[in-house]
Each structure stands twice: as C-alpha cells, then as structure tokens.
JSON list of C-alpha atoms in Angstrom, two decimals:
[
{"chain": "A", "resi": 1, "resn": "ASN", "atom": "CA", "xyz": [-12.66, 102.55, 60.69]},
{"chain": "A", "resi": 2, "resn": "ALA", "atom": "CA", "xyz": [-8.91, 103.44, 62.08]},
{"chain": "A", "resi": 3, "resn": "GLY", "atom": "CA", "xyz": [-8.33, 104.12, 58.69]},
{"chain": "A", "resi": 4, "resn": "VAL", "atom": "CA", "xyz": [-4.40, 104.44, 57.31]},
{"chain": "A", "resi": 5, "resn": "THR", "atom": "CA", "xyz": [-2.35, 103.50, 61.01]},
{"chain": "A", "resi": 6, "resn": "GLN", "atom": "CA", "xyz": [1.70, 103.97, 60.81]},
{"chain": "A", "resi": 7, "resn": "THR", "atom": "CA", "xyz": [3.96, 103.15, 63.30]},
{"chain": "A", "resi": 8, "resn": "PRO", "atom": "CA", "xyz": [6.56, 103.95, 64.71]},
{"chain": "A", "resi": 9, "resn": "LYS", "atom": "CA", "xyz": [5.15, 108.78, 64.76]},
{"chain": "A", "resi": 10, "resn": "PHE", "atom": "CA", "xyz": [9.30, 109.13, 64.76]},
{"chain": "A", "resi": 11, "resn": "ARG", "atom": "CA", "xyz": [12.38, 107.38, 65.06]},
{"chain": "A", "resi": 12, "resn": "ILE", "atom": "CA", "xyz": [16.02, 107.99, 65.16]},
{"chain": "A", "resi": 13, "resn": "LEU", "atom": "CA", "xyz": [18.59, 105.90, 63.34]},
{"chain": "A", "resi": 14, "resn": "LYS", "atom": "CA", "xyz": [22.15, 106.15, 63.26]},
{"chain": "A", "resi": 15, "resn": "ILE", "atom": "CA", "xyz": [24.30, 105.62, 59.69]},
{"chain": "A", "resi": 16, "resn": "GLY", "atom": "CA", "xyz": [23.35, 102.11, 59.01]},
{"chain": "A", "resi": 17, "resn": "GLN", "atom": "CA", "xyz": [21.39, 101.16, 60.58]},
{"chain": "A", "resi": 18, "resn": "SER", "atom": "CA", "xyz": [18.13, 99.13, 59.34]},
{"chain": "A", "resi": 19, "resn": "MET", "atom": "CA", "xyz": [14.15, 99.79, 60.14]},
{"chain": "A", "resi": 20, "resn": "THR", "atom": "CA", "xyz": [11.16, 99.03, 59.02]},
{"chain": "A", "resi": 21, "resn": "LEU", "atom": "CA", "xyz": [8.12, 100.90, 58.87]},
{"chain": "A", "resi": 22, "resn": "GLN", "atom": "CA", "xyz": [4.80, 100.30, 59.21]},
{"chain": "A", "resi": 23, "resn": "CYS", "atom": "CA", "xyz": [1.50, 100.33, 57.78]},
{"chain": "A", "resi": 24, "resn": "ALA", "atom": "CA", "xyz": [-2.23, 99.17, 57.61]},
{"chain": "A", "resi": 25, "resn": "GLN", "atom": "CA", "xyz": [-5.53, 100.27, 56.48]},
{"chain": "A", "resi": 26, "resn": "ASP", "atom": "CA", "xyz": [-8.29, 98.42, 57.35]},
{"chain": "A", "resi": 27, "resn": "MET", "atom": "CA", "xyz": [-11.21, 99.97, 54.24]},
{"chain": "A", "resi": 28, "resn": "ASN", "atom": "CA", "xyz": [-10.02, 97.14, 52.01]},
{"chain": "A", "resi": 29, "resn": "HIS", "atom": "CA", "xyz": [-8.11, 98.62, 49.57]},
{"chain": "A", "resi": 30, "resn": "ASN", "atom": "CA", "xyz": [-6.17, 97.52, 46.75]},
{"chain": "A", "resi": 31, "resn": "TYR", "atom": "CA", "xyz": [-4.04, 100.17, 46.63]},
{"chain": "A", "resi": 32, "resn": "MET", "atom": "CA", "xyz": [-1.07, 101.61, 49.31]},
{"chain": "A", "resi": 33, "resn": "TYR", "atom": "CA", "xyz": [1.23, 103.69, 48.94]},
{"chain": "A", "resi": 34, "resn": "TRP", "atom": "CA", "xyz": [4.50, 105.15, 49.71]},
{"chain": "A", "resi": 35, "resn": "TYR", "atom": "CA", "xyz": [5.44, 109.35, 49.96]},
{"chain": "A", "resi": 36, "resn": "ARG", "atom": "CA", "xyz": [9.10, 110.52, 51.55]},
{"chain": "A", "resi": 37, "resn": "GLN", "atom": "CA", "xyz": [8.58, 114.27, 52.21]},
{"chain": "A", "resi": 38, "resn": "ASP", "atom": "CA", "xyz": [11.20, 116.59, 52.97]},
{"chain": "A", "resi": 39, "resn": "PRO", "atom": "CA", "xyz": [11.23, 119.77, 54.41]},
{"chain": "A", "resi": 40, "resn": "GLY", "atom": "CA", "xyz": [9.73, 122.52, 52.20]},
{"chain": "A", "resi": 41, "resn": "MET", "atom": "CA", "xyz": [8.55, 120.43, 49.47]},
{"chain": "A", "resi": 42, "resn": "GLY", "atom": "CA", "xyz": [5.88, 117.67, 47.81]},
{"chain": "A", "resi": 43, "resn": "LEU", "atom": "CA", "xyz": [5.51, 114.37, 48.91]},
{"chain": "A", "resi": 44, "resn": "LYS", "atom": "CA", "xyz": [7.37, 112.04, 46.55]},
{"chain": "A", "resi": 45, "resn": "LEU", "atom": "CA", "xyz": [6.42, 107.93, 45.63]},
{"chain": "A", "resi": 46, "resn": "ILE", "atom": "CA", "xyz": [8.47, 105.55, 47.02]},
{"chain": "A", "resi": 47, "resn": "TYR", "atom": "CA", "xyz": [6.91, 102.13, 46.22]},
{"chain": "A", "resi": 48, "resn": "TYR", "atom": "CA", "xyz": [2.91, 101.08, 45.38]},
{"chain": "A", "resi": 49, "resn": "SER", "atom": "CA", "xyz": [0.93, 98.29, 45.27]},
{"chain": "A", "resi": 50, "resn": "VAL", "atom": "CA", "xyz": [-2.03, 96.94, 43.15]},
{"chain": "A", "resi": 51, "resn": "GLY", "atom": "CA", "xyz": [-2.62, 94.68, 45.60]},
{"chain": "A", "resi": 52, "resn": "ALA", "atom": "CA", "xyz": [-1.20, 91.91, 47.84]},
{"chain": "A", "resi": 53, "resn": "GLY", "atom": "CA", "xyz": [1.68, 90.31, 45.98]},
{"chain": "A", "resi": 54, "resn": "ILE", "atom": "CA", "xyz": [2.35, 93.10, 43.24]},
{"chain": "A", "resi": 55, "resn": "THR", "atom": "CA", "xyz": [5.03, 96.18, 43.62]},
{"chain": "A", "resi": 56, "resn": "ASP", "atom": "CA", "xyz": [6.29, 98.89, 42.10]},
{"chain": "A", "resi": 57, "resn": "LYS", "atom": "CA", "xyz": [8.95, 101.68, 41.99]},
{"chain": "A", "resi": 58, "resn": "GLY", "atom": "CA", "xyz": [7.85, 104.76, 42.07]},
{"chain": "A", "resi": 59, "resn": "GLU", "atom": "CA", "xyz": [10.46, 108.36, 41.75]},
{"chain": "A", "resi": 60, "resn": "VAL", "atom": "CA", "xyz": [12.79, 107.70, 44.42]},
{"chain": "A", "resi": 61, "resn": "PRO", "atom": "CA", "xyz": [12.86, 103.69, 45.03]},
{"chain": "A", "resi": 62, "resn": "ASN", "atom": "CA", "xyz": [17.01, 103.61, 45.50]},
{"chain": "A", "resi": 63, "resn": "GLY", "atom": "CA", "xyz": [17.60, 102.30, 49.22]},
{"chain": "A", "resi": 64, "resn": "TYR", "atom": "CA", "xyz": [14.29, 101.01, 50.08]},
{"chain": "A", "resi": 65, "resn": "ASN", "atom": "CA", "xyz": [12.22, 97.89, 49.98]},
{"chain": "A", "resi": 66, "resn": "VAL", "atom": "CA", "xyz": [8.79, 96.40, 50.20]},
{"chain": "A", "resi": 67, "resn": "SER", "atom": "CA", "xyz": [6.25, 93.73, 50.57]},
{"chain": "A", "resi": 68, "resn": "ARG", "atom": "CA", "xyz": [2.92, 93.54, 50.40]},
{"chain": "A", "resi": 69, "resn": "SER", "atom": "CA", "xyz": [1.43, 89.40, 51.22]},
{"chain": "A", "resi": 70, "resn": "THR", "atom": "CA", "xyz": [-1.77, 90.59, 52.88]},
{"chain": "A", "resi": 71, "resn": "THR", "atom": "CA", "xyz": [-4.76, 93.73, 51.44]},
{"chain": "A", "resi": 72, "resn": "GLU", "atom": "CA", "xyz": [-3.61, 95.24, 54.78]},
{"chain": "A", "resi": 73, "resn": "ASP", "atom": "CA", "xyz": [-0.39, 95.45, 55.44]},
{"chain": "A", "resi": 74, "resn": "PHE", "atom": "CA", "xyz": [2.15, 97.50, 52.92]},
{"chain": "A", "resi": 75, "resn": "PRO", "atom": "CA", "xyz": [5.84, 97.78, 54.66]},
{"chain": "A", "resi": 76, "resn": "LEU", "atom": "CA", "xyz": [8.74, 100.19, 53.95]},
{"chain": "A", "resi": 77, "resn": "ARG", "atom": "CA", "xyz": [11.71, 98.27, 54.39]},
{"chain": "A", "resi": 78, "resn": "LEU", "atom": "CA", "xyz": [14.61, 100.57, 55.41]},
{"chain": "A", "resi": 79, "resn": "GLU", "atom": "CA", "xyz": [18.33, 98.81, 54.56]},
{"chain": "A", "resi": 80, "resn": "LEU", "atom": "CA", "xyz": [21.19, 100.85, 55.84]},
{"chain": "A", "resi": 81, "resn": "ALA", "atom": "CA", "xyz": [19.78, 103.87, 56.85]},
{"chain": "A", "resi": 82, "resn": "ALA", "atom": "CA", "xyz": [21.93, 107.26, 55.22]},
{"chain": "A", "resi": 83, "resn": "PRO", "atom": "CA", "xyz": [21.73, 110.67, 56.03]},
{"chain": "A", "resi": 84, "resn": "SER", "atom": "CA", "xyz": [20.01, 111.99, 52.75]},
{"chain": "A", "resi": 85, "resn": "GLN", "atom": "CA", "xyz": [17.04, 109.36, 53.96]},
{"chain": "A", "resi": 86, "resn": "THR", "atom": "CA", "xyz": [16.16, 111.84, 56.44]},
{"chain": "A", "resi": 87, "resn": "SER", "atom": "CA", "xyz": [12.02, 113.10, 55.62]},
{"chain": "A", "resi": 88, "resn": "VAL", "atom": "CA", "xyz": [8.41, 112.18, 57.11]},
{"chain": "A", "resi": 89, "resn": "TYR", "atom": "CA", "xyz": [7.32, 108.95, 55.13]},
{"chain": "A", "resi": 90, "resn": "PHE", "atom": "CA", "xyz": [3.11, 108.93, 54.55]},
{"chain": "A", "resi": 91, "resn": "CYS", "atom": "CA", "xyz": [1.38, 105.42, 53.61]},
{"chain": "A", "resi": 92, "resn": "ALA", "atom": "CA", "xyz": [-1.55, 105.92, 52.06]},
{"chain": "A", "resi": 93, "resn": "SER", "atom": "CA", "xyz": [-4.36, 103.86, 50.10]},
{"chain": "A", "resi": 94, "resn": "SER", "atom": "CA", "xyz": [-6.80, 104.08, 47.73]},
{"chain": "A", "resi": 95, "resn": "ALA", "atom": "CA", "xyz": [-9.56, 102.19, 46.43]},
{"chain": "A", "resi": 96, "resn": "LEU", "atom": "CA", "xyz": [-10.77, 102.72, 42.66]},
{"chain": "A", "resi": 97, "resn": "ARG", "atom": "CA", "xyz": [-14.33, 102.90, 42.26]},
{"chain": "A", "resi": 98, "resn": "GLY", "atom": "CA", "xyz": [-15.89, 104.81, 38.64]},
{"chain": "A", "resi": 99, "resn": "GLY", "atom": "CA", "xyz": [-12.63, 105.38, 37.62]},
{"chain": "A", "resi": 100, "resn": "THR", "atom": "CA", "xyz": [-11.23, 107.14, 40.11]},
{"chain": "A", "resi": 101, "resn": "TYR", "atom": "CA", "xyz": [-8.98, 107.23, 42.94]},
{"chain": "A", "resi": 102, "resn": "GLU", "atom": "CA", "xyz": [-8.82, 109.42, 46.41]},
{"chain": "A", "resi": 103, "resn": "GLN", "atom": "CA", "xyz": [-5.88, 108.18, 48.14]},
{"chain": "A", "resi": 104, "resn": "TYR", "atom": "CA", "xyz": [-6.61, 108.07, 51.86]},
{"chain": "A", "resi": 105, "resn": "PHE", "atom": "CA", "xyz": [-3.20, 108.50, 54.10]},
{"chain": "A", "resi": 106, "resn": "GLY", "atom": "CA", "xyz": [-1.56, 108.13, 57.25]},
{"chain": "A", "resi": 107, "resn": "PRO", "atom": "CA", "xyz": [-0.23, 110.52, 60.18]},
{"chain": "A", "resi": 108, "resn": "GLY", "atom": "CA", "xyz": [2.80, 109.75, 58.88]},
{"chain": "A", "resi": 109, "resn": "THR", "atom": "CA", "xyz": [7.04, 108.03, 60.98]},
{"chain": "A", "resi": 110, "resn": "ARG", "atom": "CA", "xyz": [9.26, 110.89, 61.06]},
{"chain": "A", "resi": 111, "resn": "LEU", "atom": "CA", "xyz": [12.70, 109.90, 60.63]},
{"chain": "A", "resi": 112, "resn": "THR", "atom": "CA", "xyz": [16.36, 111.32, 61.54]},
{"chain": "A", "resi": 113, "resn": "VAL", "atom": "CA", "xyz": [19.23, 109.41, 60.12]},
{"chain": "A", "resi": 114, "resn": "THR", "atom": "CA", "xyz": [22.42, 110.24, 61.75]},
{"chain": "B", "resi": 1, "resn": "ASP", "atom": "CA", "xyz": [4.56, 113.43, 33.04]},
{"chain": "B", "resi": 2, "resn": "ALA", "atom": "CA", "xyz": [1.42, 115.65, 33.63]},
{"chain": "B", "resi": 3, "resn": "LYS", "atom": "CA", "xyz": [2.73, 118.37, 36.02]},
{"chain": "B", "resi": 4, "resn": "THR", "atom": "CA", "xyz": [0.83, 121.53, 37.48]},
{"chain": "B", "resi": 5, "resn": "THR", "atom": "CA", "xyz": [1.17, 124.70, 38.72]},
{"chain": "B", "resi": 6, "resn": "GLN", "atom": "CA", "xyz": [0.24, 127.03, 41.68]},
{"chain": "B", "resi": 7, "resn": "PRO", "atom": "CA", "xyz": [0.85, 130.28, 43.29]},
{"chain": "B", "resi": 8, "resn": "PRO", "atom": "CA", "xyz": [3.26, 129.06, 46.22]},
{"chain": "B", "resi": 9, "resn": "SER", "atom": "CA", "xyz": [0.68, 130.99, 48.19]},
{"chain": "B", "resi": 10, "resn": "MET", "atom": "CA", "xyz": [-2.22, 132.55, 49.33]},
{"chain": "B", "resi": 11, "resn": "ASP", "atom": "CA", "xyz": [-3.60, 135.32, 52.36]},
{"chain": "B", "resi": 12, "resn": "CYS", "atom": "CA", "xyz": [-7.67, 135.12, 53.19]},
{"chain": "B", "resi": 13, "resn": "ALA", "atom": "CA", "xyz": [-9.48, 136.97, 55.12]},
{"chain": "B", "resi": 14, "resn": "GLU", "atom": "CA", "xyz": [-11.51, 134.78, 57.17]},
{"chain": "B", "resi": 15, "resn": "GLY", "atom": "CA", "xyz": [-15.39, 134.65, 56.20]},
{"chain": "B", "resi": 16, "resn": "ARG", "atom": "CA", "xyz": [-15.06, 135.38, 52.71]},
{"chain": "B", "resi": 17, "resn": "ALA", "atom": "CA", "xyz": [-14.40, 133.37, 50.16]},
{"chain": "B", "resi": 18, "resn": "ALA", "atom": "CA", "xyz": [-10.54, 131.71, 48.87]},
{"chain": "B", "resi": 19, "resn": "ASN", "atom": "CA", "xyz": [-9.92, 130.81, 45.20]},
{"chain": "B", "resi": 20, "resn": "LEU", "atom": "CA", "xyz": [-6.85, 128.37, 44.91]},
{"chain": "B", "resi": 21, "resn": "PRO", "atom": "CA", "xyz": [-5.86, 128.53, 40.98]},
{"chain": "B", "resi": 22, "resn": "CYS", "atom": "CA", "xyz": [-4.60, 125.65, 39.46]},
{"chain": "B", "resi": 23, "resn": "ASN", "atom": "CA", "xyz": [-3.29, 124.70, 35.72]},
{"chain": "B", "resi": 24, "resn": "HIS", "atom": "CA", "xyz": [-2.39, 121.58, 34.07]},
{"chain": "B", "resi": 25, "resn": "SER", "atom": "CA", "xyz": [0.22, 121.60, 31.70]},
{"chain": "B", "resi": 26, "resn": "THR", "atom": "CA", "xyz": [-2.02, 118.69, 30.04]},
{"chain": "B", "resi": 27, "resn": "ILE", "atom": "CA", "xyz": [-4.54, 117.08, 28.85]},
{"chain": "B", "resi": 28, "resn": "SER", "atom": "CA", "xyz": [-5.68, 114.10, 29.45]},
{"chain": "B", "resi": 29, "resn": "GLY", "atom": "CA", "xyz": [-9.51, 113.02, 28.39]},
{"chain": "B", "resi": 30, "resn": "ASN", "atom": "CA", "xyz": [-10.33, 110.59, 30.89]},
{"chain": "B", "resi": 31, "resn": "GLU", "atom": "CA", "xyz": [-8.37, 110.97, 34.14]},
{"chain": "B", "resi": 32, "resn": "TYR", "atom": "CA", "xyz": [-9.76, 113.43, 36.68]},
{"chain": "B", "resi": 33, "resn": "VAL", "atom": "CA", "xyz": [-8.25, 116.41, 38.63]},
{"chain": "B", "resi": 34, "resn": "TYR", "atom": "CA", "xyz": [-8.48, 115.87, 42.26]},
{"chain": "B", "resi": 35, "resn": "TRP", "atom": "CA", "xyz": [-7.16, 118.16, 44.93]},
{"chain": "B", "resi": 36, "resn": "TYR", "atom": "CA", "xyz": [-5.74, 117.89, 48.16]},
{"chain": "B", "resi": 37, "resn": "ARG", "atom": "CA", "xyz": [-5.51, 119.79, 51.42]},
{"chain": "B", "resi": 38, "resn": "GLN", "atom": "CA", "xyz": [-1.79, 119.16, 53.80]},
{"chain": "B", "resi": 39, "resn": "ILE", "atom": "CA", "xyz": [-2.61, 121.27, 57.44]},
{"chain": "B", "resi": 40, "resn": "HIS", "atom": "CA", "xyz": [0.68, 121.49, 59.47]},
{"chain": "B", "resi": 41, "resn": "SER", "atom": "CA", "xyz": [2.67, 118.21, 58.36]},
{"chain": "B", "resi": 42, "resn": "GLN", "atom": "CA", "xyz": [-0.12, 116.43, 59.36]},
{"chain": "B", "resi": 43, "resn": "GLY", "atom": "CA", "xyz": [-0.91, 113.64, 56.49]},
{"chain": "B", "resi": 44, "resn": "PRO", "atom": "CA", "xyz": [-1.86, 115.44, 52.97]},
{"chain": "B", "resi": 45, "resn": "GLN", "atom": "CA", "xyz": [-6.05, 115.13, 52.94]},
{"chain": "B", "resi": 46, "resn": "TYR", "atom": "CA", "xyz": [-8.84, 114.56, 49.66]},
{"chain": "B", "resi": 47, "resn": "ILE", "atom": "CA", "xyz": [-10.78, 117.48, 48.99]},
{"chain": "B", "resi": 48, "resn": "ILE", "atom": "CA", "xyz": [-12.40, 117.01, 45.97]},
{"chain": "B", "resi": 49, "resn": "HIS", "atom": "CA", "xyz": [-12.27, 115.42, 42.42]},
{"chain": "B", "resi": 50, "resn": "GLY", "atom": "CA", "xyz": [-13.51, 115.92, 39.32]},
{"chain": "B", "resi": 51, "resn": "LEU", "atom": "CA", "xyz": [-13.34, 114.92, 35.43]},
{"chain": "B", "resi": 52, "resn": "LYS", "atom": "CA", "xyz": [-15.28, 118.43, 33.10]},
{"chain": "B", "resi": 53, "resn": "ASN", "atom": "CA", "xyz": [-18.03, 119.50, 34.88]},
{"chain": "B", "resi": 54, "resn": "ASN", "atom": "CA", "xyz": [-18.20, 122.02, 37.95]},
{"chain": "B", "resi": 55, "resn": "GLU", "atom": "CA", "xyz": [-18.18, 119.75, 41.42]},
{"chain": "B", "resi": 56, "resn": "THR", "atom": "CA", "xyz": [-19.41, 120.23, 44.60]},
{"chain": "B", "resi": 57, "resn": "ASN", "atom": "CA", "xyz": [-19.04, 118.77, 48.35]},
{"chain": "B", "resi": 58, "resn": "GLU", "atom": "CA", "xyz": [-19.73, 119.27, 51.92]},
{"chain": "B", "resi": 59, "resn": "MET", "atom": "CA", "xyz": [-15.55, 121.04, 51.54]},
{"chain": "B", "resi": 60, "resn": "ALA", "atom": "CA", "xyz": [-15.80, 122.64, 48.37]},
{"chain": "B", "resi": 61, "resn": "SER", "atom": "CA", "xyz": [-16.49, 123.38, 44.88]},
{"chain": "B", "resi": 62, "resn": "LEU", "atom": "CA", "xyz": [-14.61, 122.86, 42.26]},
{"chain": "B", "resi": 63, "resn": "ILE", "atom": "CA", "xyz": [-15.08, 125.01, 38.89]},
{"chain": "B", "resi": 64, "resn": "ILE", "atom": "CA", "xyz": [-13.15, 123.20, 35.99]},
{"chain": "B", "resi": 65, "resn": "THR", "atom": "CA", "xyz": [-12.24, 125.22, 32.55]},
{"chain": "B", "resi": 66, "resn": "GLU", "atom": "CA", "xyz": [-13.81, 123.81, 29.44]},
{"chain": "B", "resi": 67, "resn": "ASP", "atom": "CA", "xyz": [-10.71, 122.83, 27.76]},
{"chain": "B", "resi": 68, "resn": "ARG", "atom": "CA", "xyz": [-9.43, 121.09, 30.88]},
{"chain": "B", "resi": 69, "resn": "LYS", "atom": "CA", "xyz": [-6.24, 123.10, 31.21]},
{"chain": "B", "resi": 70, "resn": "SER", "atom": "CA", "xyz": [-6.61, 124.43, 34.34]},
{"chain": "B", "resi": 71, "resn": "SER", "atom": "CA", "xyz": [-9.05, 124.45, 38.07]},
{"chain": "B", "resi": 72, "resn": "THR", "atom": "CA", "xyz": [-9.93, 125.98, 40.67]},
{"chain": "B", "resi": 73, "resn": "LEU", "atom": "CA", "xyz": [-10.55, 125.40, 44.32]},
{"chain": "B", "resi": 74, "resn": "ILE", "atom": "CA", "xyz": [-13.01, 127.47, 45.92]},
{"chain": "B", "resi": 75, "resn": "LEU", "atom": "CA", "xyz": [-13.64, 127.53, 49.79]},
{"chain": "B", "resi": 76, "resn": "PRO", "atom": "CA", "xyz": [-16.86, 129.77, 50.65]},
{"chain": "B", "resi": 77, "resn": "HIS", "atom": "CA", "xyz": [-16.73, 130.12, 53.49]},
{"chain": "B", "resi": 78, "resn": "ALA", "atom": "CA", "xyz": [-12.87, 130.13, 54.78]},
{"chain": "B", "resi": 79, "resn": "THR", "atom": "CA", "xyz": [-11.89, 129.64, 58.25]},
{"chain": "B", "resi": 80, "resn": "LEU", "atom": "CA", "xyz": [-9.06, 129.69, 60.65]},
{"chain": "B", "resi": 81, "resn": "ARG", "atom": "CA", "xyz": [-8.73, 125.86, 60.11]},
{"chain": "B", "resi": 82, "resn": "ASP", "atom": "CA", "xyz": [-8.74, 126.49, 56.38]},
{"chain": "B", "resi": 83, "resn": "THR", "atom": "CA", "xyz": [-5.05, 127.63, 56.58]},
{"chain": "B", "resi": 84, "resn": "ALA", "atom": "CA", "xyz": [-2.82, 125.21, 54.51]},
{"chain": "B", "resi": 85, "resn": "VAL", "atom": "CA", "xyz": [-1.30, 123.50, 52.06]},
{"chain": "B", "resi": 86, "resn": "TYR", "atom": "CA", "xyz": [-3.49, 123.03, 49.01]},
{"chain": "B", "resi": 87, "resn": "TYR", "atom": "CA", "xyz": [-2.29, 120.45, 46.16]},
{"chain": "B", "resi": 88, "resn": "CYS", "atom": "CA", "xyz": [-3.82, 120.29, 43.10]},
{"chain": "B", "resi": 89, "resn": "ILE", "atom": "CA", "xyz": [-3.10, 116.62, 41.23]},
{"chain": "B", "resi": 90, "resn": "PRO", "atom": "CA", "xyz": [-2.84, 117.14, 37.71]},
{"chain": "B", "resi": 91, "resn": "PRO", "atom": "CA", "xyz": [-4.78, 114.96, 34.97]},
{"chain": "B", "resi": 92, "resn": "GLY", "atom": "CA", "xyz": [-3.28, 111.01, 34.11]},
{"chain": "B", "resi": 93, "resn": "ASN", "atom": "CA", "xyz": [-0.45, 111.67, 36.75]},
{"chain": "B", "resi": 94, "resn": "GLN", "atom": "CA", "xyz": [-2.37, 110.79, 40.36]},
{"chain": "B", "resi": 95, "resn": "PHE", "atom": "CA", "xyz": [1.32, 110.41, 42.47]},
{"chain": "B", "resi": 96, "resn": "TYR", "atom": "CA", "xyz": [2.47, 113.77, 41.12]},
{"chain": "B", "resi": 97, "resn": "PHE", "atom": "CA", "xyz": [1.95, 116.09, 44.78]},
{"chain": "B", "resi": 98, "resn": "GLY", "atom": "CA", "xyz": [4.64, 118.82, 43.54]},
{"chain": "B", "resi": 99, "resn": "THR", "atom": "CA", "xyz": [4.87, 121.62, 46.57]},
{"chain": "B", "resi": 100, "resn": "GLY", "atom": "CA", "xyz": [0.99, 123.94, 46.50]},
{"chain": "B", "resi": 101, "resn": "THR", "atom": "CA", "xyz": [-0.44, 126.71, 48.05]},
{"chain": "B", "resi": 102, "resn": "SER", "atom": "CA", "xyz": [0.04, 127.45, 51.54]},
{"chain": "B", "resi": 103, "resn": "LEU", "atom": "CA", "xyz": [-3.05, 129.71, 51.91]},
{"chain": "B", "resi": 104, "resn": "THR", "atom": "CA", "xyz": [-3.11, 130.97, 55.56]},
{"chain": "B", "resi": 105, "resn": "VAL", "atom": "CA", "xyz": [-6.49, 132.54, 56.83]},
{"chain": "B", "resi": 106, "resn": "ILE", "atom": "CA", "xyz": [-6.00, 135.67, 58.08]},
{"chain": "B", "resi": 107, "resn": "PRO", "atom": "CA", "xyz": [-8.59, 136.32, 61.06]}
]
C-alpha cells in the first residue's frame, strides 16, 4: 500500500491565485482530514470527512473548501490565496477500529504565498 | 475541548530510556490517549494509544495513571532516529495536536 499520498510537494502561489492540494489514500479508510502546520506550531484541523459525500469544518476552515466524492480522494481547494495561508499542509486518514482512530499522515505539501 | 500539557523540550542520552510525560486537562471515560511523533517536518507518525491499562508495542510503552489525568510515553532504548517532536493527543479530542515535546537524543 502507498498509504496517504499528497501532491504537489512544494508550491509557490501569488496572492489571489487558486490551487487544489490533492490527497489520496489506498487503505479504504472512511475518515480523512486536512491539517495545516505553521512554523514552530502544532497542527490545526482545517476540514474533515467521515465518508464520501460528507464533510465538516475543523478549527480553521476560512479560505478553504473541500469535497469528498470518493472514499479514496479528499482534495483541498484554496480559492484566493493569501500570505496567511503560507504553511505546510498535511492530509491524514483513519478507520474506526474497536473505538480507536489511529491517523495515518501524508508527507505534506509546503505552500508559500507571496 | 480537552487539551494537554507537555514539556516543550527534553534531552536523552542514546541507549537510555526516554520518558515523555503528558497531563490531560479532562477525563473522558471511553476515549483513548494517542501518541504521535513528527520527525523533522515529515508527516506525524502514530506510535501508540491506550485507555486505562499500560500498553506496549514494538515502538514504545505507554503508562496511564489510574485517574487518567496523565500518561507517560517510554522509549526504552532511545536512538538518534528517535529525535522528533512527540505529541500527546488528549482523550476525547483526537484532532488536538499542541506544540508537543521536542526530544533530542544525544550521542
């Protein structure tokens, strides 16, 4: 299994541009998540999904959108990039097993908005 | 929402046991404590989880106090590759990754 994959690895955007961060998992997990991590800080949840067609906001959803049309894919959309969105973005997935939710993370996308 | 308190940094000599403490601000009866680590800005990696009893796997051991207000992650024989930031995820708030403990293993 490839686990959780993310593309691109790096991206530089100009203010006002749009882009989609791709995330895919091949573990048949129902749950998927998007986090952002600013330098020296912990992770903050942006959006999550408990299954295809179901998404919900996390702690810091403003400026982002998501969709979940399949179990495998969970893209994150930035519509109007702002310097405050410069961060590392991590996608994760998990399955509910015996009441536990171990999350498996992708390698991250490093985004710079200038 | 539940939060955690962890020391910001710790050092450990290579080959010795690393004991990383975590205080949980609230108790939730049926929720697990999870531990993850993040090596040099890679994606976080799941280590172990527990509910009430002590747990052990191939990576680490986890000790949870009887009142479930705190836990300790133990790396029995720390290596240089264990240098990372360790996150304790509190019971009932699986999305909370605070700033964690930055563990440095010293040769």
